[in-house]
């Protein structure tokens, strides 16, 4: 006997809606509906820029300047 959506959700610790979405995708496209990065909002900063800003914030704190949004922008 195949698993029900509720049983599968309980067994695999997933939501019923996620199980349903994957099943629907399997029926329509033959593959599960895994999210990809193309749906996500693009990052404003790359890793290098993020590290530079973090280092700047740490430096400001060390030299005694209170860090606020105006200093960072």
PDB file of C-alpha atoms in Angstrom:
ATOM      1  CA  UNK A   1       0.000   0.000   0.000  1.00  0.00           C
ATOM      2  CA  UNK A   2       1.491   3.392  -0.969  1.00  0.00           C
ATOM      3  CA  UNK A   3       2.050   6.052   1.667  1.00  0.00           C
ATOM      4  CA  UNK A   4      -0.539   8.773   2.035  1.00  0.00           C
ATOM      5  CA  UNK A   5       0.631  12.364   1.890  1.00  0.00           C
ATOM      6  CA  UNK A   6       0.069  12.677   5.635  1.00  0.00           C
ATOM      7  CA  UNK A   7       2.050   9.489   6.368  1.00  0.00           C
ATOM      8  CA  UNK A   8       4.902  10.621   4.116  1.00  0.00           C
ATOM      9  CA  UNK A   9       4.966  14.030   5.816  1.00  0.00           C
ATOM     10  CA  UNK A  10       5.137  12.371   9.240  1.00  0.00           C
ATOM     11  CA  UNK A  11       7.770   9.841   8.210  1.00  0.00           C
ATOM     12  CA  UNK A  12      10.088  12.309   6.474  1.00  0.00           C
ATOM     13  CA  UNK A  13       9.397  15.250   8.822  1.00  0.00           C
ATOM     14  CA  UNK A  14       8.195  17.479   5.988  1.00  0.00           C
ATOM     15  CA  UNK A  15       5.062  19.541   5.503  1.00  0.00           C
ATOM     16  CA  UNK A  16       2.089  18.073   3.676  1.00  0.00           C
ATOM     17  CA  UNK A  17       2.181  20.978   1.232  1.00  0.00           C
ATOM     18  CA  UNK A  18       5.838  20.265   0.356  1.00  0.00           C
ATOM     19  CA  UNK A  19       5.044  16.584  -0.243  1.00  0.00           C
ATOM     20  CA  UNK A  20       2.057  17.563  -2.404  1.00  0.00           C
ATOM     21  CA  UNK A  21       4.145  20.061  -4.386  1.00  0.00           C
ATOM     22  CA  UNK A  22       6.830  17.455  -5.092  1.00  0.00           C
ATOM     23  CA  UNK A  23       4.248  14.839  -6.107  1.00  0.00           C
ATOM     24  CA  UNK A  24       2.535  17.279  -8.460  1.00  0.00           C
ATOM     25  CA  UNK A  25       5.882  18.203 -10.003  1.00  0.00           C
ATOM     26  CA  UNK A  26       6.811  14.515 -10.386  1.00  0.00           C
ATOM     27  CA  UNK A  27       3.546  13.874 -12.253  1.00  0.00           C
ATOM     28  CA  UNK A  28       3.887  16.924 -14.509  1.00  0.00           C
ATOM     29  CA  UNK A  29       7.637  17.104 -15.161  1.00  0.00           C
ATOM     30  CA  UNK A  30       9.071  13.795 -13.972  1.00  0.00           C
ATOM     31  CA  UNK A  31      11.251  15.439 -11.322  1.00  0.00           C
ATOM     32  CA  UNK A  32      10.707  16.832  -7.814  1.00  0.00           C
ATOM     33  CA  UNK A  33      10.206  20.546  -7.288  1.00  0.00           C
ATOM     34  CA  UNK A  34      13.504  21.505  -5.672  1.00  0.00           C
ATOM     35  CA  UNK A  35      13.933  25.219  -5.229  1.00  0.00           C
ATOM     36  CA  UNK A  36      16.787  26.784  -7.108  1.00  0.00           C
ATOM     37  CA  UNK A  37      18.610  30.058  -6.672  1.00  0.00           C
ATOM     38  CA  UNK A  38      16.905  31.664  -9.670  1.00  0.00           C
ATOM     39  CA  UNK A  39      13.740  32.236  -7.624  1.00  0.00           C
ATOM     40  CA  UNK A  40      15.609  33.898  -4.809  1.00  0.00           C
ATOM     41  CA  UNK A  41      16.139  37.649  -4.696  1.00  0.00           C
ATOM     42  CA  UNK A  42      19.671  38.433  -5.892  1.00  0.00           C
ATOM     43  CA  UNK A  43      22.218  39.346  -3.243  1.00  0.00           C
ATOM     44  CA  UNK A  44      23.127  43.007  -2.953  1.00  0.00           C
ATOM     45  CA  UNK A  45      26.732  42.260  -1.973  1.00  0.00           C
ATOM     46  CA  UNK A  46      29.137  39.563  -3.058  1.00  0.00           C
ATOM     47  CA  UNK A  47      31.191  37.674  -0.447  1.00  0.00           C
ATOM     48  CA  UNK A  48      34.212  39.967  -0.825  1.00  0.00           C
ATOM     49  CA  UNK A  49      32.159  43.134  -0.345  1.00  0.00           C
ATOM     50  CA  UNK A  50      30.396  41.611   2.651  1.00  0.00           C
ATOM     51  CA  UNK A  51      33.754  40.740   4.278  1.00  0.00           C
ATOM     52  CA  UNK A  52      35.061  44.268   3.627  1.00  0.00           C
ATOM     53  CA  UNK A  53      32.032  45.888   5.244  1.00  0.00           C
ATOM     54  CA  UNK A  54      32.239  43.515   8.207  1.00  0.00           C
ATOM     55  CA  UNK A  55      35.921  44.387   8.684  1.00  0.00           C
ATOM     56  CA  UNK A  56      35.077  48.102   8.473  1.00  0.00           C
ATOM     57  CA  UNK A  57      32.356  47.747  11.136  1.00  0.00           C
ATOM     58  CA  UNK A  58      34.733  45.856  13.427  1.00  0.00           C
ATOM     59  CA  UNK A  59      37.418  48.528  12.899  1.00  0.00           C
ATOM     60  CA  UNK A  60      34.931  51.316  13.726  1.00  0.00           C
ATOM     61  CA  UNK A  61      33.999  49.566  16.959  1.00  0.00           C
ATOM     62  CA  UNK A  62      37.664  49.029  17.911  1.00  0.00           C
ATOM     63  CA  UNK A  63      38.638  52.678  17.434  1.00  0.00           C
ATOM     64  CA  UNK A  64      35.650  53.843  19.450  1.00  0.00           C
ATOM     65  CA  UNK A  65      33.261  55.114  16.800  1.00  0.00           C
ATOM     66  CA  UNK A  66      29.682  54.044  17.401  1.00  0.00           C
ATOM     67  CA  UNK A  67      28.633  52.117  14.341  1.00  0.00           C
ATOM     68  CA  UNK A  68      25.447  53.279  12.634  1.00  0.00           C
ATOM     69  CA  UNK A  69      23.876  52.991   9.222  1.00  0.00           C
ATOM     70  CA  UNK A  70      25.118  56.412   8.069  1.00  0.00           C
ATOM     71  CA  UNK A  71      28.763  55.431   8.643  1.00  0.00           C
ATOM     72  CA  UNK A  72      28.335  52.194   6.723  1.00  0.00           C
ATOM     73  CA  UNK A  73      26.531  53.657   3.732  1.00  0.00           C
TER      74      UNK A  73
END
